mmCIF file of C-alpha atoms in Angstrom:
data_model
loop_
_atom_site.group_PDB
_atom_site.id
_atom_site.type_symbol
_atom_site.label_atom_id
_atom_site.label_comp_id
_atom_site.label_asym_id
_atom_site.label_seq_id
_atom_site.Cartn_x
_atom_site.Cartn_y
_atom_site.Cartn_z
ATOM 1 C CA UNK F 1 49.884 96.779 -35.280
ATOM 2 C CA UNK F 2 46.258 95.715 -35.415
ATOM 3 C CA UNK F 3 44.162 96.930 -32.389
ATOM 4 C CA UNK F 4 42.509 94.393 -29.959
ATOM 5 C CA UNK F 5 39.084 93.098 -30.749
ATOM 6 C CA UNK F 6 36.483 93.725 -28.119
ATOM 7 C CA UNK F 7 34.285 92.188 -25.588
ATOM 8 C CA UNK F 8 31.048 91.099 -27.960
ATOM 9 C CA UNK F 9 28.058 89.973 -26.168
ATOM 10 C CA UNK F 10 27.062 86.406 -26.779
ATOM 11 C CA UNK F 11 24.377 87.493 -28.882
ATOM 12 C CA UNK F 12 26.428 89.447 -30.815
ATOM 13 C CA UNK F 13 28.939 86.274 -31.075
ATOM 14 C CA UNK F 14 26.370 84.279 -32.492
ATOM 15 C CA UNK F 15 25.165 86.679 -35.023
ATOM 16 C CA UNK F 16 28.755 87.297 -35.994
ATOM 17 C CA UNK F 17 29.630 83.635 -36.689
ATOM 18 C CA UNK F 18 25.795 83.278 -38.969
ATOM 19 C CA UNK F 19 27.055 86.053 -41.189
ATOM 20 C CA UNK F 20 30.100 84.148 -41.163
ATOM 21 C CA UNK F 21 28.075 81.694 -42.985
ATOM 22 C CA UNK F 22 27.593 79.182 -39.524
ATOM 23 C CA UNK F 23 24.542 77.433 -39.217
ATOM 24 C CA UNK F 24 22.802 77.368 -36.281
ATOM 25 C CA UNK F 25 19.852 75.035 -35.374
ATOM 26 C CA UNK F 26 18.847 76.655 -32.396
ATOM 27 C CA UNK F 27 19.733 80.318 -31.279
ATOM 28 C CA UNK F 28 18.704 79.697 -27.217
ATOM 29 C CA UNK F 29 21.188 76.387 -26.922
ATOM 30 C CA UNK F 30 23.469 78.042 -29.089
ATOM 31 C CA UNK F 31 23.312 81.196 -26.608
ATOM 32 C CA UNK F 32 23.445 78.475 -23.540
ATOM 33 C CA UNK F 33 26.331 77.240 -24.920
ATOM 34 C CA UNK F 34 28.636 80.203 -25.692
ATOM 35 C CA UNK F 35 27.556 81.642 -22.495
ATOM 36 C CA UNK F 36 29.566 78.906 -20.568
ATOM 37 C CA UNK F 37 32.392 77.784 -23.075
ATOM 38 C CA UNK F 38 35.192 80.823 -24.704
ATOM 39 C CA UNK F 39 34.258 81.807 -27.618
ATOM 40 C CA UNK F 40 37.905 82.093 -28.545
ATOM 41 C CA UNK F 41 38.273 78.574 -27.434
ATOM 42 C CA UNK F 42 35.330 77.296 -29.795
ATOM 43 C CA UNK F 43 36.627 79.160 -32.609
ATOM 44 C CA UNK F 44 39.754 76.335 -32.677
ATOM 45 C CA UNK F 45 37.817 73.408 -33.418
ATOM 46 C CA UNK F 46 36.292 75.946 -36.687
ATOM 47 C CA UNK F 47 39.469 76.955 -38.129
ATOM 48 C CA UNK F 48 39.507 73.694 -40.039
ATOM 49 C CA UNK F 49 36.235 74.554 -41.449
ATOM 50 C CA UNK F 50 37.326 78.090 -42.612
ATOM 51 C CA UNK F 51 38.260 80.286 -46.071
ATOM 52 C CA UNK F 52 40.446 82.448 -47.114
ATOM 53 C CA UNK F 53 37.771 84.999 -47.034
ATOM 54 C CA UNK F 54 37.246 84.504 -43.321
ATOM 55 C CA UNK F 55 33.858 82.984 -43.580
ATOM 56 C CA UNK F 56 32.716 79.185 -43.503
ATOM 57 C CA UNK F 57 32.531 76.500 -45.448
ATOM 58 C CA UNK F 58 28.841 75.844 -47.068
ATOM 59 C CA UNK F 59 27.233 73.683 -44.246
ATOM 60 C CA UNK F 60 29.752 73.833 -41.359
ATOM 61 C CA UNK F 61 27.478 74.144 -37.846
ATOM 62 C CA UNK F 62 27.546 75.036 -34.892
ATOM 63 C CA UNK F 63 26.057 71.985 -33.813
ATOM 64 C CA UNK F 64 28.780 70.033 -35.320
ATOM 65 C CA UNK F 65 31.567 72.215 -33.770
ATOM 66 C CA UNK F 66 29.589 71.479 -30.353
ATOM 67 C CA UNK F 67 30.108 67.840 -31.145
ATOM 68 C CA UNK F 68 34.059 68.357 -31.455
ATOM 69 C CA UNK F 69 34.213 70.016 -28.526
ATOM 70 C CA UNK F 70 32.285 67.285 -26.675
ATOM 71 C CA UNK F 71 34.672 64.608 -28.070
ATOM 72 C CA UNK F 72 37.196 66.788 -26.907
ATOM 73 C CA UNK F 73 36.034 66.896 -23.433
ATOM 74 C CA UNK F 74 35.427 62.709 -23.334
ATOM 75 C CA UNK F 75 39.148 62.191 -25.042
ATOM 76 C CA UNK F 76 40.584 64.303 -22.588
ATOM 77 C CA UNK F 77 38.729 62.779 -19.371
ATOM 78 C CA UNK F 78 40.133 59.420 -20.799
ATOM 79 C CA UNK F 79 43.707 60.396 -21.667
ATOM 80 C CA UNK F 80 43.886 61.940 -18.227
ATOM 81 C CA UNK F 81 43.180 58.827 -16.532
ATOM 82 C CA UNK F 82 46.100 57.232 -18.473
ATOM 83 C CA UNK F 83 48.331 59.778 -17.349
ATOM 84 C CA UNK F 84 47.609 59.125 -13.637
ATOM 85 C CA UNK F 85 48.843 55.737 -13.708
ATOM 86 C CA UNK F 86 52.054 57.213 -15.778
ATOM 87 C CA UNK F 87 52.838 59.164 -13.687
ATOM 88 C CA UNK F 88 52.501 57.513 -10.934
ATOM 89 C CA UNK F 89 54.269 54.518 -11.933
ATOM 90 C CA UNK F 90 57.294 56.955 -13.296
ATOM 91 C CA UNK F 91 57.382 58.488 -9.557
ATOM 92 C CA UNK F 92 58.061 54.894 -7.820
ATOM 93 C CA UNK F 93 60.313 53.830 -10.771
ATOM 94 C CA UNK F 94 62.432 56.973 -10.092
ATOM 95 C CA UNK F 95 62.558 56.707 -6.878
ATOM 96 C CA UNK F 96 62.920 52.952 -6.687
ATOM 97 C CA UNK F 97 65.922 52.747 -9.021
ATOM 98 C CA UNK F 98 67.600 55.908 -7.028
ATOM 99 C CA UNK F 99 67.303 54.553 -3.278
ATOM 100 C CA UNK F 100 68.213 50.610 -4.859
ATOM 101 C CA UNK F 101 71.517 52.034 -5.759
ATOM 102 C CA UNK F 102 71.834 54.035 -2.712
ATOM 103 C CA UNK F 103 69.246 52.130 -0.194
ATOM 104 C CA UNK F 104 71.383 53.527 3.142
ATOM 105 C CA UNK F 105 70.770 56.858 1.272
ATOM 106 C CA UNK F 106 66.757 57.929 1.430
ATOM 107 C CA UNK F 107 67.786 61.996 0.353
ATOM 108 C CA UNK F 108 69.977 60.451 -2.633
ATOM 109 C CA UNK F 109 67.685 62.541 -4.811
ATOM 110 C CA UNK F 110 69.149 65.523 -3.118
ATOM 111 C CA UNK F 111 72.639 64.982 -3.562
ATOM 112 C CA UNK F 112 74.594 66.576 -6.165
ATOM 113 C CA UNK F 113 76.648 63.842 -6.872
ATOM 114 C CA UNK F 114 74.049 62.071 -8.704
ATOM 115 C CA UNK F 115 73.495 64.717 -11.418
ATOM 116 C CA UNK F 116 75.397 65.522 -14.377
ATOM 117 C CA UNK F 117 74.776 69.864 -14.412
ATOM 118 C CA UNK F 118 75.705 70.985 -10.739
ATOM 119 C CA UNK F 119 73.479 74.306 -11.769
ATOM 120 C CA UNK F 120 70.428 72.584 -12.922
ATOM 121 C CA UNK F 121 70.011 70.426 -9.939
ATOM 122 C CA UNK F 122 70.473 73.779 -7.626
ATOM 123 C CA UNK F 123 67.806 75.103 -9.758
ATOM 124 C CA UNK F 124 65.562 71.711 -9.007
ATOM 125 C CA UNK F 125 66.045 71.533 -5.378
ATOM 126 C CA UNK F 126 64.737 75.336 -5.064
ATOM 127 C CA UNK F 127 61.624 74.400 -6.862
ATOM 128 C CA UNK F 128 61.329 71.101 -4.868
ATOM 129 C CA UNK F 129 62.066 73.245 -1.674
ATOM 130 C CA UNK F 130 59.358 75.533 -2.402
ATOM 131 C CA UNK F 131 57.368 72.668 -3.201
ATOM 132 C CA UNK F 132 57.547 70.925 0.107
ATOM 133 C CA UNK F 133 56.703 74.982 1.847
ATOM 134 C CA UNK F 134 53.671 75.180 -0.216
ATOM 135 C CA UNK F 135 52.597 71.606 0.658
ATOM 136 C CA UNK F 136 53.324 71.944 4.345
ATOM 137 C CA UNK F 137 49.743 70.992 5.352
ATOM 138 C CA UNK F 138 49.646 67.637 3.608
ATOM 139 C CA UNK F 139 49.311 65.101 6.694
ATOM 140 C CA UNK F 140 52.147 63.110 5.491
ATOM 141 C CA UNK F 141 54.722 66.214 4.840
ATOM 142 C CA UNK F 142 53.498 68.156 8.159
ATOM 143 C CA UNK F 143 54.238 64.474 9.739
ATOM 144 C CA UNK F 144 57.987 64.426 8.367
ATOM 145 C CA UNK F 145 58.466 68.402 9.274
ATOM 146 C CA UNK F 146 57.998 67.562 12.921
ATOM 147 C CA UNK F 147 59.405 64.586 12.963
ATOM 148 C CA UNK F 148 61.870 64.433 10.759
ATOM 149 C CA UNK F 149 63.061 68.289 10.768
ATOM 150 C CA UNK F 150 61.399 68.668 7.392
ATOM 151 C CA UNK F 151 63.361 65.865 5.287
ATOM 152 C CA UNK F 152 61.548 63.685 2.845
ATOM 153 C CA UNK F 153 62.645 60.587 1.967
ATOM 154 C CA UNK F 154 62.497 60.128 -1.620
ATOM 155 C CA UNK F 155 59.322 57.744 -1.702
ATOM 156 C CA UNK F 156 57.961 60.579 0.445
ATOM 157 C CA UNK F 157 59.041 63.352 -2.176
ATOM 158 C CA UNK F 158 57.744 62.000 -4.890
ATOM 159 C CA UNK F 159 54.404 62.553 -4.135
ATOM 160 C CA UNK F 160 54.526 65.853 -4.206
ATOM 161 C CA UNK F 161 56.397 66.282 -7.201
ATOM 162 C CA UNK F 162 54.765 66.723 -11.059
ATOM 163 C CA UNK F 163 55.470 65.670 -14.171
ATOM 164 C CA UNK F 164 58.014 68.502 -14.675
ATOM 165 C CA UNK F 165 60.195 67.660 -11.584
ATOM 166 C CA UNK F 166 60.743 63.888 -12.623
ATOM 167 C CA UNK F 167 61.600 64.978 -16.228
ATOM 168 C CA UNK F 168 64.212 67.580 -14.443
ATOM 169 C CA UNK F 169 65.391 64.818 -12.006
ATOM 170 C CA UNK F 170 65.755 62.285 -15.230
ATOM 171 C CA UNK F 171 67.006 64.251 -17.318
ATOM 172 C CA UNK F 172 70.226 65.731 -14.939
ATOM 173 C CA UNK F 173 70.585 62.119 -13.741
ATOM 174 C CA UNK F 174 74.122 60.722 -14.922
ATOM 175 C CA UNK F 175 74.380 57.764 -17.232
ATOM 176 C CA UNK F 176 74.056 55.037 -15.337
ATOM 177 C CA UNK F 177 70.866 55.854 -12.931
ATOM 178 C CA UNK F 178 69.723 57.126 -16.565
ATOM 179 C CA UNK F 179 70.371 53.948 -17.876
ATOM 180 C CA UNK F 180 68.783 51.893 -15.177
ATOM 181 C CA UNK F 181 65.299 53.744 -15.423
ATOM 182 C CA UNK F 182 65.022 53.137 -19.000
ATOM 183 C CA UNK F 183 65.897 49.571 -18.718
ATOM 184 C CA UNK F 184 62.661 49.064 -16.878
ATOM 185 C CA UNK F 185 60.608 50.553 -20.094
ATOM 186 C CA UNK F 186 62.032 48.262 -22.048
ATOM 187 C CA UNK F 187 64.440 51.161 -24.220
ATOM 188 C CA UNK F 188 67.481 53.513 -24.336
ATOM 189 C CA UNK F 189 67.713 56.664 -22.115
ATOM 190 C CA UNK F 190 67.501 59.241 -24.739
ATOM 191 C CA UNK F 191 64.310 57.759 -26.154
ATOM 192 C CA UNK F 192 62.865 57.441 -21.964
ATOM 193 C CA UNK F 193 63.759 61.201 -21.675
ATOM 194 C CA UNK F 194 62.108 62.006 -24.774
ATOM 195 C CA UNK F 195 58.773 59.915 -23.806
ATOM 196 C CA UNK F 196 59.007 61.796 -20.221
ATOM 197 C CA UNK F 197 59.294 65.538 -21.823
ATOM 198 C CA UNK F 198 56.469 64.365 -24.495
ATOM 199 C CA UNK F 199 54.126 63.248 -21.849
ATOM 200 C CA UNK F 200 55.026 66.247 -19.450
ATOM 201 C CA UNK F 201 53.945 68.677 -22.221
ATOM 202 C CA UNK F 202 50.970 66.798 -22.844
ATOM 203 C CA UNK F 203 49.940 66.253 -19.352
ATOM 204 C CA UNK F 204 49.913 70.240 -18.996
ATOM 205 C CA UNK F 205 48.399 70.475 -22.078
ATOM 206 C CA UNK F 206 45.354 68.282 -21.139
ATOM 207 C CA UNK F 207 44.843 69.649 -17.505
ATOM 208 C CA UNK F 208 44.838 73.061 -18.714
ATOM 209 C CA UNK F 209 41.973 71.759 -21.034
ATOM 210 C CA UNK F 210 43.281 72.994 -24.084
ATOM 211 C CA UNK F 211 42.153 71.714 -27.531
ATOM 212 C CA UNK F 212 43.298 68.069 -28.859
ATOM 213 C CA UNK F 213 40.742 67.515 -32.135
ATOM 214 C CA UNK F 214 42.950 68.690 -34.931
ATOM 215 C CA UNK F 215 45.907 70.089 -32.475
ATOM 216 C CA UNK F 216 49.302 69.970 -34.304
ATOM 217 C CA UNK F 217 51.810 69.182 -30.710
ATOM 218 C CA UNK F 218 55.050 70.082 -32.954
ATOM 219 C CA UNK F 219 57.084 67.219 -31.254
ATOM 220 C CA UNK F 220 58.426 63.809 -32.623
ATOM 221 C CA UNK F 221 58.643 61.060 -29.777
ATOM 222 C CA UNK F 222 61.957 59.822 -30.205
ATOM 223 C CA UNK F 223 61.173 55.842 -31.640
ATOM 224 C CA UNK F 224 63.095 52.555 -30.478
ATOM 225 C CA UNK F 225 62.859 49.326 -32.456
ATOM 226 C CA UNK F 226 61.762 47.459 -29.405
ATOM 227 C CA UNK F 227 58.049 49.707 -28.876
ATOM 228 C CA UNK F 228 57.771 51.180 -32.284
ATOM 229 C CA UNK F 229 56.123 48.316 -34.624
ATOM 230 C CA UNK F 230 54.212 51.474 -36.298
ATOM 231 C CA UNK F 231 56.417 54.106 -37.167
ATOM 232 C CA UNK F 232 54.562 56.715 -38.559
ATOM 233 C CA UNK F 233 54.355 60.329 -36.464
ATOM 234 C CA UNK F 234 51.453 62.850 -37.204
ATOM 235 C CA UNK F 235 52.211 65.349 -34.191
ATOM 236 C CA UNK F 236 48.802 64.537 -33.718
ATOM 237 C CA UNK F 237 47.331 63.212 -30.259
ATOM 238 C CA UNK F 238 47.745 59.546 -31.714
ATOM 239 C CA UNK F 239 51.393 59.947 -31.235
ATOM 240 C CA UNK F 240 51.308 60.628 -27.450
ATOM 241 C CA UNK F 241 48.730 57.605 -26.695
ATOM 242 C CA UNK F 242 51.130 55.468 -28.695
ATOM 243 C CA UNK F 243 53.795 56.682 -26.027
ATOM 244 C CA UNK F 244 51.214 56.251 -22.926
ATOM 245 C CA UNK F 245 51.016 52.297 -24.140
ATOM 246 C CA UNK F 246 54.546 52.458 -23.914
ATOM 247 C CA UNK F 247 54.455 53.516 -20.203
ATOM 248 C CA UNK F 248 51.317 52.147 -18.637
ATOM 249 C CA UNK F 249 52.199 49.573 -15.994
ATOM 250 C CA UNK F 250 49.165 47.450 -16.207
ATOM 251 C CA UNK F 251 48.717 45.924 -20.029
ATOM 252 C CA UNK F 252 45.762 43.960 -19.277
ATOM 253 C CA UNK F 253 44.034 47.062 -17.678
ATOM 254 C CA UNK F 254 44.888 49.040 -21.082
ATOM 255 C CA UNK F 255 43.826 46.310 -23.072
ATOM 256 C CA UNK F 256 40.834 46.126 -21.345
ATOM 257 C CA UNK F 257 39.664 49.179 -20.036
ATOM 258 C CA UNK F 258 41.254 52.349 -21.682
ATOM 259 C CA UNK F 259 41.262 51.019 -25.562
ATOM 260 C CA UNK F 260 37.417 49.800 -25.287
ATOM 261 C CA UNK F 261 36.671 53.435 -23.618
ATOM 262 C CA UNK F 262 38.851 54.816 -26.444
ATOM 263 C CA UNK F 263 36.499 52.907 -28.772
ATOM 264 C CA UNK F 264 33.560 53.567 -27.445
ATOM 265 C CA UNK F 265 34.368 57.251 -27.821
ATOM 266 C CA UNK F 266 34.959 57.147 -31.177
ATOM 267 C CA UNK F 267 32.062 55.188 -32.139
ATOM 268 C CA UNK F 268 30.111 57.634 -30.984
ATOM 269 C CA UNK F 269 31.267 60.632 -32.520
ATOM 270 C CA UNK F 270 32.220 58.745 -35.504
ATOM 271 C CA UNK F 271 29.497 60.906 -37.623
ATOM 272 C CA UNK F 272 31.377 64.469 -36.652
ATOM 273 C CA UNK F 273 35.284 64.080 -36.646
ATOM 274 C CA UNK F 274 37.429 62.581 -38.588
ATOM 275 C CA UNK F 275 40.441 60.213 -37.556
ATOM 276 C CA UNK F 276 42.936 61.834 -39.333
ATOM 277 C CA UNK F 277 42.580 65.153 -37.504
ATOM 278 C CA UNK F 278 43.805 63.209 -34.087
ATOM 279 C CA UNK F 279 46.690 61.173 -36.428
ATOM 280 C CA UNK F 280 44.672 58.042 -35.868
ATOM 281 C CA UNK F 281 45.118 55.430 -38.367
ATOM 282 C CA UNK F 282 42.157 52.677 -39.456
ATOM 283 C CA UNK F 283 43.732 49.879 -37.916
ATOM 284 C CA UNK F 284 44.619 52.384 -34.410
ATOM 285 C CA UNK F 285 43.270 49.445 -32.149
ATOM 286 C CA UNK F 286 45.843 46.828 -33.460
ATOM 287 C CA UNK F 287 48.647 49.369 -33.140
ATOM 288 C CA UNK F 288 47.863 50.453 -29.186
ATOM 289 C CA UNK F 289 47.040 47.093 -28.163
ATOM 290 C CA UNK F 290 50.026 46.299 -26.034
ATOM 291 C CA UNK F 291 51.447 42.113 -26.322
#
């Protein structure tokens, strides 16, 4: 087993990256720069860029892996904004097409009789439970504790409730509240759940910052011939955003304010990355406009 490396000082860091064969422009921004971002992080966006022998390709910079993690930064900010109207739309579908079949019912989503695996909806209703205790100072839940003796309706429950929950309500849900949710996407349950786990694990992945330029996910969004005109998957970041058209509730808002910022973005960094390492094809802006 290999030992751990240890703590280098940034100054060290740099030099160790020039003998790599890394060009830097300017030691003191260079310095800035590694003092405030991980050096391990940084060193994802150059593994691309590296040999066999564990140095550099000839004229790989550290300016240009500055410029990839900029991009980064901007593509996330953007894709995050996406996923706030995702998920919020996917907590008032839930809980829409739950309390329309049972509308004298508002705790349906605590019922076991709505779930397929008895054990897996104990398991949600602890997390949810500890949810609501570690949100107890929320106006609107510290209302419905003293009012209501602590019971959320499920338009109330929602809110406090991530990405993970509704994929572990949807997903235990039997066939026919299944089947109801994904008719309002437009496609088949199996291909909804898979869109909802997808966008979970990329939700997390982009609030926890972690790197998107050149990230392999490892998952294939299950396709339906209603949404999927292109078909091709790259496990590439391209693949989720084809999803998030899927699911955004406003077309004319995605037509005319996320693909133009998507645009923008990579018009400007068009000089450092390259398309294919985010599974973008040429013609990416015909493919995510949604019709």
């Amino acid at each position: 087993m290999k030992d751990l490396k240890k703590h280098l000082q940034v100054s060290d860091q740099l030099d160790l990256l020039i003998s790599r064969g890394v060009l830097v422009n300017d030691r003191t921004l260079a310095e800035r720069w590694l003092s405030n971002a991980n050096y391990y992080r940084i060193s994802g966006y150059m593994y691309r860029y590296r040999t066999q022998s564990g140095s550099y390709q000839p004229g790989t910079s550290l300016e240009q892996i500055h410029a990839l993690y900029d991009f980064d930064r901007k593509l996330t900010r953007i894709l995050m904004f996406a996923l706030e109207d995702i998920e919020e739309t996917l907590k008032t579908r839930i809980s829409y097409t739950l309390t329309s079949a049972f509308p004298s019912e508002p705790l349906i989503y605590l019922q076991p009789s709505v779930y397929r695996d008895p054990n897996e909806f104990f398991k949600f209703q602890s997390r949810f439970l500890k949810a609501v205790n570690d949100n107890k100072n929320l106006p609107f839940v510290s209302h419905h504790i003293q009012e209501y003796n602590g019971q959320l309706p499920m338009w109330v429950a929602v809110e406090i409730m991530t990405m993970g929950n509704l994929h572990a309500i949807y997903r235990n849900l039997k066939a026919p509240y299944q089947k109801a949710l994904a008719r309002v996407y437009g496609t088949g349950p199996t291909q909804l759940l898979s869109w909802i786990q997808n966008l979970t694990y990329t939700r997390n992945h982009l609030a926890h910052y972690m790197r998107v330029y050149d990230f392999n996910f490892g998952r294939t969004p299950a396709q339906c011939t209603r949404h999927h005109i292109y078909k091709v998957t790259t496990n590439r970041i391209f693949d989720q955003i084809y999803l998030m058209s899927f699911m955004y509730s406003d077309p004319e808002e995605w037509n005319s304010y996320v693909l133009p910022e998507l645009k923008k973005l990579l018009a400007s960094y068009a000089a450092s990355i390259d398309l294919a390492a985010i599974g973008f094809p040429q013609n990416w802006e015909d493919i995510l406009t949604i019709r």
